[in-house]
PDB file of N, CA and C in Angstrom:
ATOM      1  N   MET A 145      96.356  69.712 126.839  1.00 50.00           N
ATOM      2  CA  MET A 145      95.793  70.775 127.620  1.00 50.00           C
ATOM      3  C   MET A 145      95.950  72.120 126.917  1.00 50.00           C
ATOM      4  N   TRP A 146      97.141  72.405 126.393  1.00 58.00           N
ATOM      5  CA  TRP A 146      97.359  73.698 125.729  1.00 58.00           C
ATOM      6  C   TRP A 146      96.532  73.828 124.466  1.00 58.00           C
ATOM      7  N   GLY A 147      96.286  72.723 123.800  1.00 58.00           N
ATOM      8  CA  GLY A 147      95.441  72.755 122.618  1.00 58.00           C
ATOM      9  C   GLY A 147      94.023  73.197 122.954  1.00 58.00           C
ATOM     10  N   ARG A 148      93.527  72.724 124.098  1.00 59.00           N
ATOM     11  CA  ARG A 148      92.189  73.117 124.547  1.00 59.00           C
ATOM     12  C   ARG A 148      92.156  74.608 124.884  1.00 59.00           C
ATOM     13  N   VAL A 149      93.173  75.093 125.568  1.00 51.00           N
ATOM     14  CA  VAL A 149      93.255  76.515 125.910  1.00 51.00           C
ATOM     15  C   VAL A 149      93.318  77.353 124.638  1.00 51.00           C
ATOM     16  N   ARG A 150      94.095  76.912 123.673  1.00 59.00           N
ATOM     17  CA  ARG A 150      94.227  77.631 122.409  1.00 59.00           C
ATOM     18  C   ARG A 150      92.878  77.709 121.688  1.00 59.00           C
ATOM     19  N   ARG A 151      92.130  76.588 121.658  1.00 64.00           N
ATOM     20  CA  ARG A 151      90.822  76.577 121.000  1.00 64.00           C
ATOM     21  C   ARG A 151      89.856  77.539 121.690  1.00 64.00           C
ATOM     22  N   ILE A 152      89.897  77.602 123.001  1.00 63.00           N
ATOM     23  CA  ILE A 152      89.038  78.524 123.746  1.00 63.00           C
ATOM     24  C   ILE A 152      89.414  79.961 123.399  1.00 63.00           C
ATOM     25  N   GLY A 153      90.701  80.254 123.341  1.00 59.00           N
ATOM     26  CA  GLY A 153      91.162  81.597 122.983  1.00 59.00           C
ATOM     27  C   GLY A 153      90.723  82.003 121.595  1.00 59.00           C
ATOM     28  N   VAL A 154      90.770  81.072 120.668  1.00 58.00           N
ATOM     29  CA  VAL A 154      90.348  81.357 119.298  1.00 58.00           C
ATOM     30  C   VAL A 154      88.848  81.662 119.272  1.00 58.00           C
ATOM     31  N   ARG A 155      88.063  80.907 120.039  1.00 62.00           N
ATOM     32  CA  ARG A 155      86.620  81.165 120.096  1.00 62.00           C
ATOM     33  C   ARG A 155      86.313  82.521 120.709  1.00 62.00           C
ATOM     34  N   VAL A 156      87.026  82.881 121.761  1.00 54.00           N
ATOM     35  CA  VAL A 156      86.804  84.178 122.406  1.00 54.00           C
ATOM     36  C   VAL A 156      87.196  85.300 121.459  1.00 54.00           C
ATOM     37  N   ALA A 157      88.354  85.208 120.832  1.00 57.00           N
ATOM     38  CA  ALA A 157      88.809  86.240 119.902  1.00 57.00           C
ATOM     39  C   ALA A 157      87.864  86.338 118.711  1.00 57.00           C
ATOM     40  N   GLY A 158      87.376  85.231 118.231  1.00 58.00           N
ATOM     41  CA  GLY A 158      86.438  85.239 117.113  1.00 58.00           C
ATOM     42  C   GLY A 158      85.123  85.892 117.482  1.00 58.00           C
ATOM     43  N   GLY A 159      84.744  85.817 118.733  1.00 54.00           N
ATOM     44  CA  GLY A 159      83.510  86.437 119.190  1.00 54.00           C
ATOM     45  C   GLY A 159      83.587  87.943 119.237  1.00 54.00           C
ATOM     46  N   LEU A 160      84.786  88.504 119.235  1.00 57.00           N
ATOM     47  CA  LEU A 160      84.946  89.952 119.257  1.00 57.00           C
ATOM     48  C   LEU A 160      84.749  90.568 117.884  1.00 57.00           C
ATOM     49  N   ARG A 161      84.747  89.759 116.876  1.00 56.00           N
ATOM     50  CA  ARG A 161      84.561  90.248 115.508  1.00 56.00           C
ATOM     51  C   ARG A 161      83.141  89.947 115.048  1.00 56.00           C
ATOM     52  N   THR A 162      82.627  90.830 114.220  1.00 57.00           N
ATOM     53  CA  THR A 162      81.338  90.565 113.603  1.00 57.00           C
ATOM     54  C   THR A 162      81.607  89.996 112.223  1.00 57.00           C
ATOM     55  N   PRO A 163      80.712  89.150 111.719  1.00 55.00           N
ATOM     56  CA  PRO A 163      80.957  88.575 110.392  1.00 55.00           C
ATOM     57  C   PRO A 163      80.987  89.653 109.319  1.00 55.00           C
ATOM     58  N   GLU A 164      81.880  89.470 108.373  1.00 53.00           N
ATOM     59  CA  GLU A 164      81.989  90.433 107.279  1.00 53.00           C
ATOM     60  C   GLU A 164      80.833  90.305 106.335  1.00 53.00           C
ATOM     61  N   LYS A 165      80.358  91.434 105.850  1.00 56.00           N
ATOM     62  CA  LYS A 165      79.252  91.450 104.898  1.00 56.00           C
ATOM     63  C   LYS A 165      79.801  91.284 103.491  1.00 56.00           C
ATOM     64  N   GLY A 166      78.997  90.715 102.623  1.00 55.00           N
ATOM     65  CA  GLY A 166      79.384  90.619 101.221  1.00 55.00           C
ATOM     66  C   GLY A 166      80.141  89.351 100.887  1.00 55.00           C
ATOM     67  N   GLY A 167      80.443  88.507 101.857  1.00 53.00           N
ATOM     68  CA  GLY A 167      81.083  87.241 101.598  1.00 53.00           C
ATOM     69  C   GLY A 167      82.516  87.324 101.119  1.00 53.00           C
ATOM     70  N   ARG A 168      83.196  88.446 101.393  1.00 52.00           N
ATOM     71  CA  ARG A 168      84.599  88.542 100.979  1.00 52.00           C
ATOM     72  C   ARG A 168      85.440  87.552 101.770  1.00 52.00           C
ATOM     73  N   ALA A 169      86.448  87.017 101.136  1.00 57.00           N
ATOM     74  CA  ALA A 169      87.326  86.054 101.784  1.00 57.00           C
ATOM     75  C   ALA A 169      88.613  86.721 102.253  1.00 57.00           C
ATOM     76  N   ALA A 170      88.645  88.042 102.299  1.00 71.00           N
ATOM     77  CA  ALA A 170      89.852  88.758 102.711  1.00 71.00           C
ATOM     78  C   ALA A 170      90.077  88.594 104.213  1.00 71.00           C
ATOM     79  N   ARG A 171      91.265  88.937 104.654  1.00 74.00           N
ATOM     80  CA  ARG A 171      91.563  88.828 106.086  1.00 74.00           C
ATOM     81  C   ARG A 171      90.676  89.799 106.859  1.00 74.00           C
ATOM     82  N   PRO A 172      90.339  89.444 108.074  1.00 82.00           N
ATOM     83  CA  PRO A 172      89.482  90.326 108.874  1.00 82.00           C
ATOM     84  C   PRO A 172      90.231  91.589 109.291  1.00 82.00           C
ATOM     85  N   HIS A 173      89.482  92.642 109.513  1.00 84.00           N
ATOM     86  CA  HIS A 173      90.062  93.912 109.930  1.00 84.00           C
ATOM     87  C   HIS A 173      90.264  93.908 111.435  1.00 84.00           C
ATOM     88  N   ASN A 174      91.307  94.601 111.903  1.00 91.00           N
ATOM     89  CA  ASN A 174      91.472  94.717 113.342  1.00 91.00           C
ATOM     90  C   ASN A 174      90.782  95.983 113.828  1.00 91.00           C
ATOM     91  N   LEU A 175      90.693  96.139 115.137  1.00 93.00           N
ATOM     92  CA  LEU A 175      89.918  97.250 115.687  1.00 93.00           C
ATOM     93  C   LEU A 175      90.512  98.606 115.363  1.00 93.00           C
ATOM     94  N   PHE A 176      91.828  98.696 115.187  1.00 95.00           N
ATOM     95  CA  PHE A 176      92.433  99.982 114.855  1.00 95.00           C
ATOM     96  C   PHE A 176      92.159 100.374 113.403  1.00 95.00           C
ATOM     97  N   GLU A 177      92.148  99.398 112.508  1.00 95.00           N
ATOM     98  CA  GLU A 177      91.755  99.675 111.120  1.00 95.00           C
ATOM     99  C   GLU A 177      90.302 100.137 111.072  1.00 95.00           C
ATOM    100  N   ALA A 178      89.466  99.461 111.831  1.00 96.00           N
ATOM    101  CA  ALA A 178      88.050  99.827 111.870  1.00 96.00           C
ATOM    102  C   ALA A 178      87.867 101.233 112.421  1.00 96.00           C
ATOM    103  N   ALA A 179      88.590 101.557 113.496  1.00 96.00           N
ATOM    104  CA  ALA A 179      88.477 102.884 114.101  1.00 96.00           C
ATOM    105  C   ALA A 179      88.950 103.969 113.139  1.00 96.00           C
ATOM    106  N   ALA A 180      90.066 103.733 112.462  1.00 96.00           N
ATOM    107  CA  ALA A 180      90.586 104.730 111.515  1.00 96.00           C
ATOM    108  C   ALA A 180      89.599 104.951 110.367  1.00 96.00           C
ATOM    109  N   ALA A 181      89.053 103.859 109.838  1.00 96.00           N
ATOM    110  CA  ALA A 181      88.089 103.980 108.742  1.00 96.00           C
ATOM    111  C   ALA A 181      86.810 104.670 109.221  1.00 96.00           C
ATOM    112  N   TYR A 182      86.355 104.323 110.409  1.00 97.00           N
ATOM    113  CA  TYR A 182      85.118 104.894 110.960  1.00 97.00           C
ATOM    114  C   TYR A 182      85.270 106.396 111.203  1.00 97.00           C
ATOM    115  N   VAL A 183      86.348 106.802 111.858  1.00 96.00           N
ATOM    116  CA  VAL A 183      86.554 108.221 112.173  1.00 96.00           C
ATOM    117  C   VAL A 183      86.749 109.035 110.899  1.00 96.00           C
ATOM    118  N   SER A 184      87.518 108.532 109.953  1.00 97.00           N
ATOM    119  CA  SER A 184      87.724 109.289 108.717  1.00 97.00           C
ATOM    120  C   SER A 184      86.420 109.400 107.930  1.00 97.00           C
ATOM    121  N   ALA A 185      85.608 108.335 107.949  1.00 97.00           N
ATOM    122  CA  ALA A 185      84.308 108.395 107.268  1.00 97.00           C
ATOM    123  C   ALA A 185      83.372 109.381 107.959  1.00 97.00           C
ATOM    124  N   CYS A 186      83.404 109.431 109.287  1.00 96.00           N
ATOM    125  CA  CYS A 186      82.595 110.412 110.021  1.00 96.00           C
ATOM    126  C   CYS A 186      83.033 111.830 109.680  1.00 96.00           C
ATOM    127  N   ALA A 187      84.341 112.051 109.602  1.00 95.00           N
ATOM    128  CA  ALA A 187      84.858 113.386 109.282  1.00 95.00           C
ATOM    129  C   ALA A 187      84.430 113.822 107.885  1.00 95.00           C
ATOM    130  N   GLU A 188      84.289 112.854 106.969  1.00 97.00           N
ATOM    131  CA  GLU A 188      83.884 113.156 105.592  1.00 97.00           C
ATOM    132  C   GLU A 188      82.382 113.000 105.390  1.00 97.00           C
ATOM    133  N   ASP A 189      81.652 112.671 106.465  1.00 96.00           N
ATOM    134  CA  ASP A 189      80.201 112.485 106.436  1.00 96.00           C
ATOM    135  C   ASP A 189      79.786 111.479 105.363  1.00 96.00           C
ATOM    136  N   ASP A 190      80.489 110.341 105.320  1.00 97.00           N
ATOM    137  CA  ASP A 190      80.240 109.281 104.344  1.00 97.00           C
ATOM    138  C   ASP A 190      79.531 108.123 105.040  1.00 97.00           C
ATOM    139  N   GLN A 191      78.207 108.128 105.027  1.00 96.00           N
ATOM    140  CA  GLN A 191      77.420 107.146 105.774  1.00 96.00           C
ATOM    141  C   GLN A 191      77.674 105.718 105.310  1.00 96.00           C
ATOM    142  N   GLU A 192      77.918 105.514 104.036  1.00 97.00           N
ATOM    143  CA  GLU A 192      78.179 104.164 103.524  1.00 97.00           C
ATOM    144  C   GLU A 192      79.463 103.592 104.145  1.00 97.00           C
ATOM    145  N   ARG A 193      80.519 104.394 104.177  1.00 97.00           N
ATOM    146  CA  ARG A 193      81.773 103.939 104.788  1.00 97.00           C
ATOM    147  C   ARG A 193      81.641 103.799 106.299  1.00 97.00           C
ATOM    148  N   ILE A 194      80.845 104.647 106.940  1.00 96.00           N
ATOM    149  CA  ILE A 194      80.603 104.527 108.382  1.00 96.00           C
ATOM    150  C   ILE A 194      79.966 103.170 108.673  1.00 96.00           C
ATOM    151  N   ASP A 195      78.937 102.830 107.918  1.00 96.00           N
ATOM    152  CA  ASP A 195      78.241 101.550 108.103  1.00 96.00           C
ATOM    153  C   ASP A 195      79.169 100.372 107.850  1.00 96.00           C
ATOM    154  N   GLU A 196      80.000 100.488 106.823  1.00 95.00           N
ATOM    155  CA  GLU A 196      80.937  99.399 106.499  1.00 95.00           C
ATOM    156  C   GLU A 196      81.932  99.191 107.635  1.00 95.00           C
ATOM    157  N   ALA A 197      82.558 100.260 108.080  1.00 95.00           N
ATOM    158  CA  ALA A 197      83.553 100.148 109.157  1.00 95.00           C
ATOM    159  C   ALA A 197      82.920  99.667 110.454  1.00 95.00           C
ATOM    160  N   SER A 198      81.684 100.044 110.698  1.00 95.00           N
ATOM    161  CA  SER A 198      80.974  99.617 111.912  1.00 95.00           C
ATOM    162  C   SER A 198      80.772  98.111 111.948  1.00 95.00           C
ATOM    163  N   GLY A 199      80.731  97.483 110.795  1.00 94.00           N
ATOM    164  CA  GLY A 199      80.529  96.044 110.727  1.00 94.00           C
ATOM    165  C   GLY A 199      81.790  95.219 110.825  1.00 94.00           C
ATOM    166  N   TRP A 200      82.929  95.845 110.837  1.00 95.00           N
ATOM    167  CA  TRP A 200      84.199  95.106 110.857  1.00 95.00           C
ATOM    168  C   TRP A 200      84.509  94.486 112.204  1.00 95.00           C
ATOM    169  N   VAL A 201      84.133  95.136 113.288  1.00 95.00           N
ATOM    170  CA  VAL A 201      84.415  94.646 114.643  1.00 95.00           C
ATOM    171  C   VAL A 201      83.179  94.881 115.505  1.00 95.00           C
ATOM    172  N   SER A 202      83.198  94.360 116.700  1.00 94.00           N
ATOM    173  CA  SER A 202      82.066  94.550 117.607  1.00 94.00           C
ATOM    174  C   SER A 202      81.967  96.026 118.005  1.00 94.00           C
ATOM    175  N   PRO A 203      80.794  96.474 118.431  1.00 95.00           N
ATOM    176  CA  PRO A 203      80.651  97.871 118.860  1.00 95.00           C
ATOM    177  C   PRO A 203      81.600  98.238 120.006  1.00 95.00           C
ATOM    178  N   GLU A 204      81.831  97.303 120.917  1.00 95.00           N
ATOM    179  CA  GLU A 204      82.742  97.563 122.030  1.00 95.00           C
ATOM    180  C   GLU A 204      84.168  97.765 121.547  1.00 95.00           C
ATOM    181  N   ALA A 205      84.595  96.920 120.619  1.00 95.00           N
ATOM    182  CA  ALA A 205      85.946  97.043 120.072  1.00 95.00           C
ATOM    183  C   ALA A 205      86.089  98.342 119.291  1.00 95.00           C
ATOM    184  N   LEU A 206      85.063  98.706 118.529  1.00 96.00           N
ATOM    185  CA  LEU A 206      85.106  99.956 117.766  1.00 96.00           C
ATOM    186  C   LEU A 206      85.199 101.148 118.717  1.00 96.00           C
ATOM    187  N   SER A 207      84.436 101.115 119.789  1.00 96.00           N
ATOM    188  CA  SER A 207      84.473 102.194 120.777  1.00 96.00           C
ATOM    189  C   SER A 207      85.872 102.324 121.379  1.00 96.00           C
ATOM    190  N   PHE A 208      86.484 101.198 121.724  1.00 96.00           N
ATOM    191  CA  PHE A 208      87.841 101.225 122.262  1.00 96.00           C
ATOM    192  C   PHE A 208      88.811 101.797 121.242  1.00 96.00           C
ATOM    193  N   GLY A 209      88.705 101.379 119.992  1.00 96.00           N
ATOM    194  CA  GLY A 209      89.605 101.861 118.943  1.00 96.00           C
ATOM    195  C   GLY A 209      89.450 103.350 118.690  1.00 96.00           C
ATOM    196  N   VAL A 210      88.216 103.839 118.679  1.00 97.00           N
ATOM    197  CA  VAL A 210      87.974 105.272 118.482  1.00 97.00           C
ATOM    198  C   VAL A 210      88.548 106.064 119.649  1.00 97.00           C
ATOM    199  N   ASN A 211      88.377 105.560 120.864  1.00 97.00           N
ATOM    200  CA  ASN A 211      88.944 106.227 122.041  1.00 97.00           C
ATOM    201  C   ASN A 211      90.464 106.284 121.953  1.00 97.00           C
ATOM    202  N   GLU A 212      91.078 105.183 121.575  1.00 96.00           N
ATOM    203  CA  GLU A 212      92.538 105.145 121.455  1.00 96.00           C
ATOM    204  C   GLU A 212      93.021 106.105 120.374  1.00 96.00           C
ATOM    205  N   LEU A 213      92.314 106.153 119.249  1.00 96.00           N
ATOM    206  CA  LEU A 213      92.667 107.077 118.170  1.00 96.00           C
ATOM    207  C   LEU A 213      92.560 108.516 118.647  1.00 96.00           C
ATOM    208  N   ALA A 214      91.499 108.842 119.373  1.00 96.00           N
ATOM    209  CA  ALA A 214      91.312 110.201 119.891  1.00 96.00           C
ATOM    210  C   ALA A 214      92.450 110.578 120.837  1.00 96.00           C
ATOM    211  N   CYS A 215      92.805 109.679 121.726  1.00 96.00           N
ATOM    212  CA  CYS A 215      93.902 109.954 122.669  1.00 96.00           C
ATOM    213  C   CYS A 215      95.216 110.212 121.932  1.00 96.00           C
ATOM    214  N   ARG A 216      95.524 109.349 120.981  1.00 96.00           N
ATOM    215  CA  ARG A 216      96.770 109.510 120.239  1.00 96.00           C
ATOM    216  C   ARG A 216      96.775 110.800 119.423  1.00 96.00           C
ATOM    217  N   ALA A 217      95.632 111.151 118.839  1.00 96.00           N
ATOM    218  CA  ALA A 217      95.544 112.376 118.032  1.00 96.00           C
ATOM    219  C   ALA A 217      95.726 113.616 118.899  1.00 96.00           C
ATOM    220  N   VAL A 218      95.097 113.629 120.063  1.00 97.00           N
ATOM    221  CA  VAL A 218      95.228 114.785 120.960  1.00 97.00           C
ATOM    222  C   VAL A 218      96.664 114.918 121.451  1.00 97.00           C
ATOM    223  N   VAL A 219      97.295 113.818 121.801  1.00 97.00           N
ATOM    224  CA  VAL A 219      98.690 113.867 122.263  1.00 97.00           C
ATOM    225  C   VAL A 219      99.601 114.364 121.147  1.00 97.00           C
ATOM    226  N   ALA A 220      99.418 113.856 119.938  1.00 97.00           N
ATOM    227  CA  ALA A 220     100.254 114.287 118.805  1.00 97.00           C
ATOM    228  C   ALA A 220     100.064 115.773 118.510  1.00 97.00           C
ATOM    229  N   LEU A 221      98.825 116.225 118.518  1.00 97.00           N
ATOM    230  CA  LEU A 221      98.545 117.629 118.255  1.00 97.00           C
ATOM    231  C   LEU A 221      99.092 118.518 119.374  1.00 97.00           C
ATOM    232  N   ALA A 222      99.003 118.052 120.605  1.00 97.00           N
ATOM    233  CA  ALA A 222      99.534 118.816 121.744  1.00 97.00           C
ATOM    234  C   ALA A 222     101.049 118.971 121.625  1.00 97.00           C
ATOM    235  N   ARG A 223     101.722 117.913 121.247  1.00 98.00           N
ATOM    236  CA  ARG A 223     103.181 117.992 121.062  1.00 98.00           C
ATOM    237  C   ARG A 223     103.521 118.977 119.948  1.00 98.00           C
ATOM    238  N   GLU A 224     102.765 118.903 118.852  1.00 97.00           N
ATOM    239  CA  GLU A 224     103.003 119.786 117.712  1.00 97.00           C
ATOM    240  C   GLU A 224     102.803 121.251 118.091  1.00 97.00           C
ATOM    241  N   ARG A 225     101.796 121.514 118.888  1.00 96.00           N
ATOM    242  CA  ARG A 225     101.484 122.886 119.297  1.00 96.00           C
ATOM    243  C   ARG A 225     102.262 123.356 120.523  1.00 96.00           C
ATOM    244  N   GLY A 226     102.880 122.424 121.236  1.00 97.00           N
ATOM    245  CA  GLY A 226     103.587 122.783 122.463  1.00 97.00           C
ATOM    246  C   GLY A 226     102.621 123.135 123.590  1.00 97.00           C
ATOM    247  N   GLU A 227     101.456 122.508 123.583  1.00 96.00           N
ATOM    248  CA  GLU A 227     100.437 122.753 124.602  1.00 96.00           C
ATOM    249  C   GLU A 227     100.133 121.455 125.333  1.00 96.00           C
ATOM    250  N   SER A 228      99.349 121.548 126.383  1.00 96.00           N
ATOM    251  CA  SER A 228      98.957 120.337 127.111  1.00 96.00           C
ATOM    252  C   SER A 228      97.830 119.638 126.355  1.00 96.00           C
ATOM    253  N   PRO A 229      97.735 118.312 126.497  1.00 96.00           N
ATOM    254  CA  PRO A 229      96.633 117.588 125.865  1.00 96.00           C
ATOM    255  C   PRO A 229      95.264 118.121 126.318  1.00 96.00           C
ATOM    256  N   ARG A 230      95.147 118.525 127.577  1.00 96.00           N
ATOM    257  CA  ARG A 230      93.880 119.061 128.080  1.00 96.00           C
ATOM    258  C   ARG A 230      93.485 120.336 127.326  1.00 96.00           C
ATOM    259  N   THR A 231      94.457 121.225 127.137  1.00 96.00           N
ATOM    260  CA  THR A 231      94.186 122.472 126.418  1.00 96.00           C
ATOM    261  C   THR A 231      93.767 122.188 124.986  1.00 96.00           C
ATOM    262  N   VAL A 232      94.447 121.278 124.331  1.00 96.00           N
ATOM    263  CA  VAL A 232      94.136 120.932 122.943  1.00 96.00           C
ATOM    264  C   VAL A 232      92.753 120.294 122.848  1.00 96.00           C
ATOM    265  N   ALA A 233      92.451 119.350 123.736  1.00 96.00           N
ATOM    266  CA  ALA A 233      91.147 118.682 123.704  1.00 96.00           C
ATOM    267  C   ALA A 233      90.018 119.689 123.895  1.00 96.00           C
ATOM    268  N   ARG A 234      90.169 120.581 124.833  1.00 96.00           N
ATOM    269  CA  ARG A 234      89.137 121.590 125.077  1.00 96.00           C
ATOM    270  C   ARG A 234      88.997 122.509 123.863  1.00 96.00           C
ATOM    271  N   ALA A 235      90.111 122.889 123.256  1.00 96.00           N
ATOM    272  CA  ALA A 235      90.059 123.777 122.072  1.00 96.00           C
ATOM    273  C   ALA A 235      89.366 123.066 120.906  1.00 96.00           C
ATOM    274  N   LEU A 236      89.665 121.789 120.694  1.00 94.00           N
ATOM    275  CA  LEU A 236      89.038 121.038 119.605  1.00 94.00           C
ATOM    276  C   LEU A 236      87.519 120.930 119.784  1.00 94.00           C
ATOM    277  N   LEU A 237      87.087 120.887 121.021  1.00 94.00           N
ATOM    278  CA  LEU A 237      85.657 120.781 121.306  1.00 94.00           C
ATOM    279  C   LEU A 237      84.990 122.143 121.457  1.00 94.00           C
ATOM    280  N   GLY A 238      85.777 123.218 121.327  1.00 95.00           N
ATOM    281  CA  GLY A 238      85.218 124.553 121.423  1.00 95.00           C
ATOM    282  C   GLY A 238      84.859 124.960 122.841  1.00 95.00           C
ATOM    283  N   LEU A 239      85.538 124.353 123.806  1.00 94.00           N
ATOM    284  CA  LEU A 239      85.283 124.677 125.212  1.00 94.00           C
ATOM    285  C   LEU A 239      86.217 125.778 125.675  1.00 94.00           C
ATOM    286  N   PRO A 240      85.797 126.590 126.650  1.00 92.00           N
ATOM    287  CA  PRO A 240      86.694 127.631 127.162  1.00 92.00           C
ATOM    288  C   PRO A 240      87.866 127.005 127.918  1.00 92.00           C
ATOM    289  N   ALA A 241      88.961 127.734 127.982  1.00 82.00           N
ATOM    290  CA  ALA A 241      90.139 127.253 128.712  1.00 82.00           C
ATOM    291  C   ALA A 241      89.780 127.076 130.171  1.00 82.00           C
ATOM    292  N   ALA A 242      90.291 126.007 130.751  1.00 75.00           N
ATOM    293  CA  ALA A 242      89.978 125.710 132.161  1.00 75.00           C
ATOM    294  C   ALA A 242      90.893 126.455 133.099  1.00 75.00           C
TER     295      ALA A 242
END
């Protein structure tokens, strides 16, 4: 019974990843690696790296990873500045203080 459950879990987890391009036999990337590569490529306006990172995981997983990265970055910056995460997020987006 547990073997069947394990096989189902492997199929579900495998469905969250998109096949790697280029036929590399390297280990698959996780969603946090994909998010870090995607965000850094966006910051550097590197379309080739953006496209590559976008193919590492499903769009839903990438969206979750980017959201998690944004949350962690805002919290870290808020601690560094001694401000609230809300204030930092609004400042980063160029919004007036609430």
